[in-house]
Amino acid sequence: MAEVGVEYVRMGEFAWAQLEPERGAFRFDWLETVLDLIDDHGLNAVLCTPTATPPRWLVDDHPSILQEEADGTTREFGSRRHYCFNSEAYRLETRRIVDALADRFADHPSVAGWQVDNEFGCHGTLRCYCDDCADAFSDWLAERYEDPDELNEAWGTDFWSQRYDSFDAVLPPRHTAADHHPGQLLDYYRFSSDSAVSYNELQADRLRAANDEWFVTHNFMGHYEALDAYDVSESLEFASWDSYPTGFAQELDDPSSDELVAGNPDQIGFNHDLYRSAGDGPFWVMEQQPGDINWPPYSPQPAEGSVRLWAHHAVGHGADNVVYFRWRRCLEGQEQYHSGLLERDDSPGRGHDEAGAAASELSTLPTDGAVDADVALLHDYENLWATGIQPNSPDFDYFDHQRTYYEALRSHGVDVDVVHPSTDLSEYSAVVAPTLYLVDDELAERLEAYVAAGGQLCVSIRSGVKDRANKLLESRPPGPFAELVGATVEEHESRHPSQAQSVTYEGETHAYHTWNERLDASEATVIGEYDAGEPAGYPAIVRNEVGAGAVTYCGVWPSDDLARRLVADLLDRAETPRLDEPLPSTVRVSSRGDAAWVVNFGSEPVSVTAPGAADRLLGDETVGAFDCAVVDAPGTALSIDTGSR
Amino acid sequence: MAEVGVEYVRMGEFAWAQLEPERGAFRFDWLETVLDLIDDHGLNAVLCTPTATPPRWLVDDHPSILQEEADGTTREFGSRRHYCFNSEAYRLETRRIVDALADRFADHPSVAGWQVDNEFGCHGTLRCYCDDCADAFSDWLAERYEDPDELNEAWGTDFWSQRYDSFDAVLPPRHTAADHHPGQLLDYYRFSSDSAVSYNELQADRLRAANDEWFVTHNFMGHYEALDAYDVSESLEFASWDSYPTGFAQELDDPSSDELVAGNPDQIGFNHDLYRSAGDGPFWVMEQQPGDINWPPYSPQPAEGSVRLWAHHAVGHGADNVVYFRWRRCLEGQEQYHSGLLERDDSPGRGHDEAGAAASELSTLPTDGAVDADVALLHDYENLWATGIQPNSPDFDYFDHQRTYYEALRSHGVDVDVVHPSTDLSEYSAVVAPTLYLVDDELAERLEAYVAAGGQLCVSIRSGVKDRANKLLESRPPGPFAELVGATVEEHESRHPSQAQSVTYEGETHAYHTWNERLDASEATVIGEYDAGEPAGYPAIVRNEVGAGAVTYCGVWPSDDLARRLVADLLDRAETPRLDEPLPSTVRVSSRGDAAWVVNFGSEPVSVTAPGAADRLLGDETVGAFDCAVVDAPGTALSIDTGSR
Amino acid sequence: MAEVGVEYVRMGEFAWAQLEPERGAFRFDWLETVLDLIDDHGLNAVLCTPTATPPRWLVDDHPSILQEEADGTTREFGSRRHYCFNSEAYRLETRRIVDALADRFADHPSVAGWQVDNEFGCHGTLRCYCDDCADAFSDWLAERYEDPDELNEAWGTDFWSQRYDSFDAVLPPRHTAADHHPGQLLDYYRFSSDSAVSYNELQADRLRAANDEWFVTHNFMGHYEALDAYDVSESLEFASWDSYPTGFAQELDDPSSDELVAGNPDQIGFNHDLYRSAGDGPFWVMEQQPGDINWPPYSPQPAEGSVRLWAHHAVGHGADNVVYFRWRRCLEGQEQYHSGLLERDDSPGRGHDEAGAAASELSTLPTDGAVDADVALLHDYENLWATGIQPNSPDFDYFDHQRTYYEALRSHGVDVDVVHPSTDLSEYSAVVAPTLYLVDDELAERLEAYVAAGGQLCVSIRSGVKDRANKLLESRPPGPFAELVGATVEEHESRHPSQAQSVTYEGETHAYHTWNERLDASEATVIGEYDAGEPAGYPAIVRNEVGAGAVTYCGVWPSDDLARRLVADLLDRAETPRLDEPLPSTVRVSSRGDAAWVVNFGSEPVSVTAPGAADRLLGDETVGAFDCAVVDAPGTALSIDTGSR
């Protein structure tokens, strides 16, 4: 490990049965031996609490810790993540094992910090429907609403006679004949996320109590929906996440042959930028794909170079460390078809050499600079949950809609912070806000102030629709943003794919899909109009000048092409530097400190021209297939030629 | 409401928690206030019993009222329709709330009548598998069969050792490894429908006991399968139903762009004609779609004009009232994405003005005439259930097959009664009987008498196959109709879509699909023959002259084209007036009293020529997109030119 | 029956409720009457034990005999196969009824033998998850592993903290949040198969104890996966199976119009050859399709001639008897849409006459010769289970992969034994081993010895991957076969269908699909190479000369074309006679004794030229659509001309 350039060794995330084979019989010596070895070689360890896999004897002692499905079926022992966050019994057991581990290794020199548990919510386990959850949900509601009538009023339980006389009467959203109440669902989603948040905090507190120089982190998953990463990160030193590019690519519609073997840089980059923001600074990739993997439908081999490429891509987005999962292929258990840097016979796999190359290169590159993005994209798990509860179309997906704008921004070479709407926006020259669904006056005032002070804001469909309890506002969308936007939504519709869908914008016709809103542009200037089907002639996109800034409202889900046009205009109005020509989707540039990383996720070479005196820190003018380059210049100052693409 | 032309206000269908927030604490004052207001403005009220949504406290008192799935999972509180029809506890609660409401408002002048409950069976709740249902099913069987051996004989329980020693031993068709016995399933479907029938009757009786001038109705759903609307309607003054054209259209294969925004007139019209017959006279549309709706996959906006069009279409088919659901968009609960005539901010939506226009026009049109159809189409829920239990093809659907013939009839401009086979047919010049599956000698005799007396009958595939217990008859199909038809079925097959499927009829080749029968035409004349694949050369369609009439037997599921040809010949032999040229599927005409309604569900105008002196009561010669016209002439006397379509 | 040529009458497989309508009240007289009648006409009877359908009263006495799903849902009474193999209560009941039947009919002259139960495992019932199974599984594990630590070591339970302290702690693989442990799954599959094996043995022993001249068999299903037919057959005199060609055809991707009406000869033939091997000699078809059937999605009529064709096809593969299911269409119960040789009205159906023709022809043909195949195809249920547990691709299916090679062999006119890898291979000139997944050194040594002695062996993808406990071997694939093959697998991948997939072999380019392996050909000769996508240039197919023989390793799932080329070369190297030109997939030849059966499963005639003096025992030179011929010559000596096909 030391030879190949490894600096951190992560261990123990599922080792409870090895650490405590029977109750109270702790066996920590083997781990200490390994830690000593790590120390001997000048490396550091990241230890993991083993709580994702309570052992068989513990489940036998407390069968009630098992989760339950919405239909009452128990999630049994036999895989992983079978415990309920709201089991008091399990919280006691958790404290016991975490304390024991923390105490034992508090003074070990090689332990740099801890990962709490492992991938909260994996396999759909963030939400549980057991009786412990029912009790905890009632308590959570009691704390939020104080009086049941407050809950009845907030949710709107007059509909379908759903009023409650007590908090105890409210159950988790178990199996029902028809849809659950959207107020109940949204609060259950909040409660479920909060349950994991407090469970994480419980562990983080114990670990820091043992050694306050340790960092504490958690390894989040890519575009995971059920857990609010901002909230969890409140009790972490930094966020980390697990990146599996070729697996994620198979979740795309019709992935290209390049995406199948290297992933999509924006699908990955969105997560980098989100977790950097959640952790408020540099993040880690805690699990980086080292070769072919077991869990997607197909398991193609990554393209040659991509294991190295992914490391550079992460660092260019602000990663401080890239940890590979796993060192060696595991010969037993559920993940035998997951490769490691070493093959089953201990020989180095392709990933091993590529990871070593990346480690060696990165040790010479300037990686202590920060990412300093000019543009923010507003992202909120509560909007994700609420639109998921009532999508109003099989084609509406919050993450996909966000990515449309994210990709447009990235195609222009600008860096992006993916941030929660509560973030201070004053330092951003431009802000994109796709689907600000759940809103209140305070948010409207903050956005107005941002624009009035000169900000350039772009707001998209389904914004200003609901209050925080998931009830429709009485005013038409965009509700409290109506004055800022200078327009209201007369009618919206989710379009059937076979219906005609196009708009004109700046004299050109562009496709849209999934959703449209017929706008009533009372104050704003109409800059886009429907030109097909029933809505033809209605305003589709408007712009409103407010104080020193302006806001653009786009009432459709734009094609990639239209999104790029809209975003280019936004950046230009904000005087934010951008590339002259948009990049193809396989090529991206990101800036960190004074240097820019150019990554090529495609199988065709590109040519990178740097401004006069800029040093080429890695690579040269031609960046080949699945290769990268680092230049000592801002990313938007480069000129990138992709030939005929 | 009064201003826009509303005459009836329907209320209270889910208001139990508002009417009785805790046991015995009735709060009816708010409802009385509204009724007074309705009376003050000269309107009438339709009150609804609130039994579709028992409140939380009631469920806590009687958890056993909840329904259960076939696998034993409880359908919990949290949406609607969570009660079991066979819960004695719930029947007592039902009597209590219905009596209280009926007594309180028995003398209120604005209350014209009642809707019982709401959409029995919605969300798949007609059939329940709980222990109360198990007991009630045993009782139902005991009443039907008296002795278990009668049941064993009727069902045929020798197969797979399924014989029962007692009625108590028979369970609902809960989860099993393989198919349930078809005899058990059919009786469980009958029992389940009967359970709702008796539950409806219980309410209707209490309401009439309070005020025998009230009408009692129930709002059925479109093409709903699990409930026998004929049986329910026995205890109703009239039937009503809930019409959502753009939602239904998305259940069609590959809906056209016109269907997506206005619906399919025959899909809607079939229900009008069915519920008119079930209620034995004029019907109501109790919920008419007012704009975009929440429950289909996609929610396109209805075409301009369609909200008005649907009202005229219903009235032309014999509706006495068209009630919109809902007045104003609801800001809370599961149906926030369901529009109302008023928008969320109380401003009128497009539907509001169109509904007002329809109200104003209809007040001047002759709507007291009756629909007097020359043609009957035989429709029976028991045939639907039995073919659903053993479809013998993924492509066989009873409603779809019926609609093939219904559409053919409607394309010729004739009015159709969709009636139960037990109906007196003597007044009909022609009768179409698609899939008379479960039969007995009495039905055969009635049909023979009909034909012998001069009737023209068309019988289709899968007729005369089974007895009433869902056992095959010992004679080949069409069983007791063999003599009438003059042919028997030598072999049938359900065709794989990739197999060649065509027949010749009157010298032309036509496609068929899904099903064929090789006929042995002992007495009948062969008028259609297979000309492709294995059955080539076998008779496919035969005609038999019997007494003064004739019967056509069609042994395939015909293409739309062939169905139109067959039906045209049937009508001509019956000397039933029809249009010269069949209409395109978007244009329909229906006659009520002396007037004809022409409705255009398409985006292209059509031209309507009326016989010499006929008054144009609404519209003129050109009927535009999604528009309609009313002419003082029989529908089949018109000439409708659709240009190139 | 006697008139049409029936020799054996099979009866009673679901008749428990008729044989014992209430506990202890046996009613065997009706069966004796039938047996007497059979005897009177010189026929024989095959009686069946009725244990597949315990009657209602028995279930009421012992509700615990019912099976349970993995989520705990009971498989209730109401269809069939609702008993658990591991219920001690049911084993007692089984002994009781089997003893009673065996005692009663031990001396009846017409009873030739018995079928035990009926289609073990049909409807997914081979695996049950009830508490009885949990106990029995613990016992089974205790016997296999003796000490829990042996189990922990064998399975590899360190992964995800899955170690067990006792055998009682191991449960069936009930519902979990994520994948089950592959070691647990494989052993549960073994245990489940063993449970049926011992249940079958229990019955066979009782039957033989009553009359040791009886044969005992069981009717297996086509390509059934959960039951090891080799193991069951240990306690049978011969194997039999149930053949439904048109139903199986609908399980193929995109079946042709010929396959829809006659089936695919290799899909059927594979089962003939497998069950012949499992039963170690001539087999029976215990249920042969007599016409259209009820259970596939569609129910087309079989082509004219196919009912006769299927009988000849079976006999040509070594069947001793072909029994039709059923004699007459059943008017009641779940299988009303299943035809019989007699129609519902007792008149003969098409199948009746065709079955009669086959009986008459076969009585004159030489059917006492044995099938003497030169080639073996290695087939192992454990490999099927293990690859099914971790397929690593939605497109990998063990049976499909086996059939690729089987079809290639059959296209060359050679006979094939489908045998377990433990079979003595010394008499085979060539052996094909597709996916020898679970391996050990002993198997490697046996294969090496086979090749060294002059055998020609072909091994395919995913061979030598795991040990018997379903853990990866520490050495790269093909593990213990590496020296024999002369190559190792550097990397494998499951390809996404959109990725380029082709290889060159002998100068021509061929497609492959689903899987590839980049080989490191240390000793072997490279005879095929990747020529597209990332693996281009790597070895794909290698050959290694070992002693007097050679082994070919094919590292892709070959196209049909490539498979035919590979197999032709294998046969030629083995000097195994084959046809000059490969047959189209609808035409097959098989040899039994000195005669060859030529079957035409297609709608186009073929022309068969026999060597000089060979007698034509059935048919002549032209074999028409769905017809067959028998020639007194080895199959590979024929010349079959299919015209332009």
PDB file of C-alpha atoms in Angstrom, chain C residues 274-347:
ATOM      1  CA  LEU C 274     -31.206 -34.738 -19.880  1.00  0.00           C
ATOM      2  CA  TYR C 275     -33.872 -37.011 -18.425  1.00  0.00           C
ATOM      3  CA  ARG C 276     -32.566 -40.006 -20.352  1.00  0.00           C
ATOM      4  CA  SER C 277     -29.269 -39.400 -18.603  1.00  0.00           C
ATOM      5  CA  ALA C 278     -30.832 -38.639 -15.201  1.00  0.00           C
ATOM      6  CA  GLY C 279     -32.788 -41.893 -15.316  1.00  0.00           C
ATOM      7  CA  ASP C 280     -29.831 -43.731 -16.824  1.00  0.00           C
ATOM      8  CA  GLY C 281     -31.718 -45.268 -19.718  1.00  0.00           C
ATOM      9  CA  PRO C 282     -34.945 -44.990 -21.634  1.00  0.00           C
ATOM     10  CA  PHE C 283     -37.307 -42.359 -20.298  1.00  0.00           C
ATOM     11  CA  TRP C 284     -40.996 -41.624 -20.648  1.00  0.00           C
ATOM     12  CA  VAL C 285     -42.827 -38.542 -21.691  1.00  0.00           C
ATOM     13  CA  MET C 286     -45.481 -38.701 -19.006  1.00  0.00           C
ATOM     14  CA  GLU C 287     -47.502 -35.751 -20.256  1.00  0.00           C
ATOM     15  CA  GLN C 288     -47.413 -35.000 -23.959  1.00  0.00           C
ATOM     16  CA  GLN C 289     -49.331 -31.977 -25.214  1.00  0.00           C
ATOM     17  CA  PRO C 290     -52.407 -33.181 -27.138  1.00  0.00           C
ATOM     18  CA  GLY C 291     -53.583 -29.854 -28.647  1.00  0.00           C
ATOM     19  CA  ASP C 292     -53.909 -26.285 -27.377  1.00  0.00           C
ATOM     20  CA  ILE C 293     -53.031 -25.727 -23.731  1.00  0.00           C
ATOM     21  CA  ASN C 294     -54.092 -23.370 -20.996  1.00  0.00           C
ATOM     22  CA  TRP C 295     -50.999 -22.072 -19.260  1.00  0.00           C
ATOM     23  CA  PRO C 296     -48.848 -20.095 -21.725  1.00  0.00           C
ATOM     24  CA  PRO C 297     -49.751 -16.479 -22.449  1.00  0.00           C
ATOM     25  CA  TYR C 298     -51.209 -17.390 -25.844  1.00  0.00           C
ATOM     26  CA  SER C 299     -52.854 -20.637 -26.874  1.00  0.00           C
ATOM     27  CA  PRO C 300     -52.361 -21.159 -30.593  1.00  0.00           C
ATOM     28  CA  GLN C 301     -53.411 -24.494 -32.046  1.00  0.00           C
ATOM     29  CA  PRO C 302     -50.498 -26.858 -32.739  1.00  0.00           C
ATOM     30  CA  ALA C 303     -49.708 -27.292 -36.405  1.00  0.00           C
ATOM     31  CA  GLU C 304     -51.350 -30.194 -38.161  1.00  0.00           C
ATOM     32  CA  GLY C 305     -49.096 -33.189 -37.664  1.00  0.00           C
ATOM     33  CA  SER C 306     -47.228 -31.944 -34.629  1.00  0.00           C
ATOM     34  CA  VAL C 307     -48.929 -34.183 -32.055  1.00  0.00           C
ATOM     35  CA  ARG C 308     -47.691 -37.151 -34.086  1.00  0.00           C
ATOM     36  CA  LEU C 309     -44.335 -35.494 -34.708  1.00  0.00           C
ATOM     37  CA  TRP C 310     -43.645 -34.969 -30.999  1.00  0.00           C
ATOM     38  CA  ALA C 311     -44.151 -38.677 -30.293  1.00  0.00           C
ATOM     39  CA  HIS C 312     -41.646 -39.673 -32.968  1.00  0.00           C
ATOM     40  CA  HIS C 313     -39.207 -37.028 -31.795  1.00  0.00           C
ATOM     41  CA  ALA C 314     -39.341 -38.394 -28.244  1.00  0.00           C
ATOM     42  CA  VAL C 315     -38.916 -41.981 -29.350  1.00  0.00           C
ATOM     43  CA  GLY C 316     -35.999 -41.009 -31.581  1.00  0.00           C
ATOM     44  CA  HIS C 317     -34.342 -39.571 -28.455  1.00  0.00           C
ATOM     45  CA  GLY C 318     -34.881 -42.767 -26.496  1.00  0.00           C
ATOM     46  CA  ALA C 319     -38.366 -42.535 -25.014  1.00  0.00           C
ATOM     47  CA  ASP C 320     -40.031 -45.828 -24.217  1.00  0.00           C
ATOM     48  CA  ASN C 321     -43.489 -44.389 -23.824  1.00  0.00           C
ATOM     49  CA  VAL C 322     -45.309 -41.199 -24.673  1.00  0.00           C
ATOM     50  CA  VAL C 323     -48.362 -40.594 -22.505  1.00  0.00           C
ATOM     51  CA  TYR C 324     -50.772 -37.856 -23.451  1.00  0.00           C
ATOM     52  CA  PHE C 325     -52.221 -35.422 -20.957  1.00  0.00           C
ATOM     53  CA  ARG C 326     -55.136 -35.630 -21.058  1.00  0.00           C
ATOM     54  CA  TRP C 327     -57.544 -38.119 -22.466  1.00  0.00           C
ATOM     55  CA  ARG C 328     -60.547 -35.804 -22.419  1.00  0.00           C
ATOM     56  CA  ARG C 329     -60.842 -32.068 -21.815  1.00  0.00           C
ATOM     57  CA  CYS C 330     -61.863 -31.450 -18.210  1.00  0.00           C
ATOM     58  CA  LEU C 331     -65.063 -29.470 -17.860  1.00  0.00           C
ATOM     59  CA  GLU C 332     -64.283 -28.099 -14.418  1.00  0.00           C
ATOM     60  CA  GLY C 333     -61.481 -26.481 -12.483  1.00  0.00           C
ATOM     61  CA  GLN C 334     -58.350 -24.567 -13.362  1.00  0.00           C
ATOM     62  CA  GLU C 335     -57.462 -26.391 -16.582  1.00  0.00           C
ATOM     63  CA  GLN C 336     -60.619 -26.102 -18.630  1.00  0.00           C
ATOM     64  CA  TYR C 337     -58.635 -24.469 -21.402  1.00  0.00           C
ATOM     65  CA  HIS C 338     -56.337 -27.480 -21.667  1.00  0.00           C
ATOM     66  CA  SER C 339     -57.346 -29.755 -24.524  1.00  0.00           C
ATOM     67  CA  GLY C 340     -57.527 -33.546 -24.429  1.00  0.00           C
ATOM     68  CA  LEU C 341     -57.364 -36.223 -27.070  1.00  0.00           C
ATOM     69  CA  LEU C 342     -61.139 -36.161 -26.792  1.00  0.00           C
ATOM     70  CA  GLU C 343     -63.043 -32.930 -26.963  1.00  0.00           C
ATOM     71  CA  ARG C 344     -65.485 -31.786 -24.295  1.00  0.00           C
ATOM     72  CA  ASP C 345     -68.312 -33.640 -26.044  1.00  0.00           C
ATOM     73  CA  ASP C 346     -66.319 -36.885 -26.157  1.00  0.00           C
ATOM     74  CA  SER C 347     -65.678 -36.565 -29.876  1.00  0.00           C
TER      75      SER C 347
END
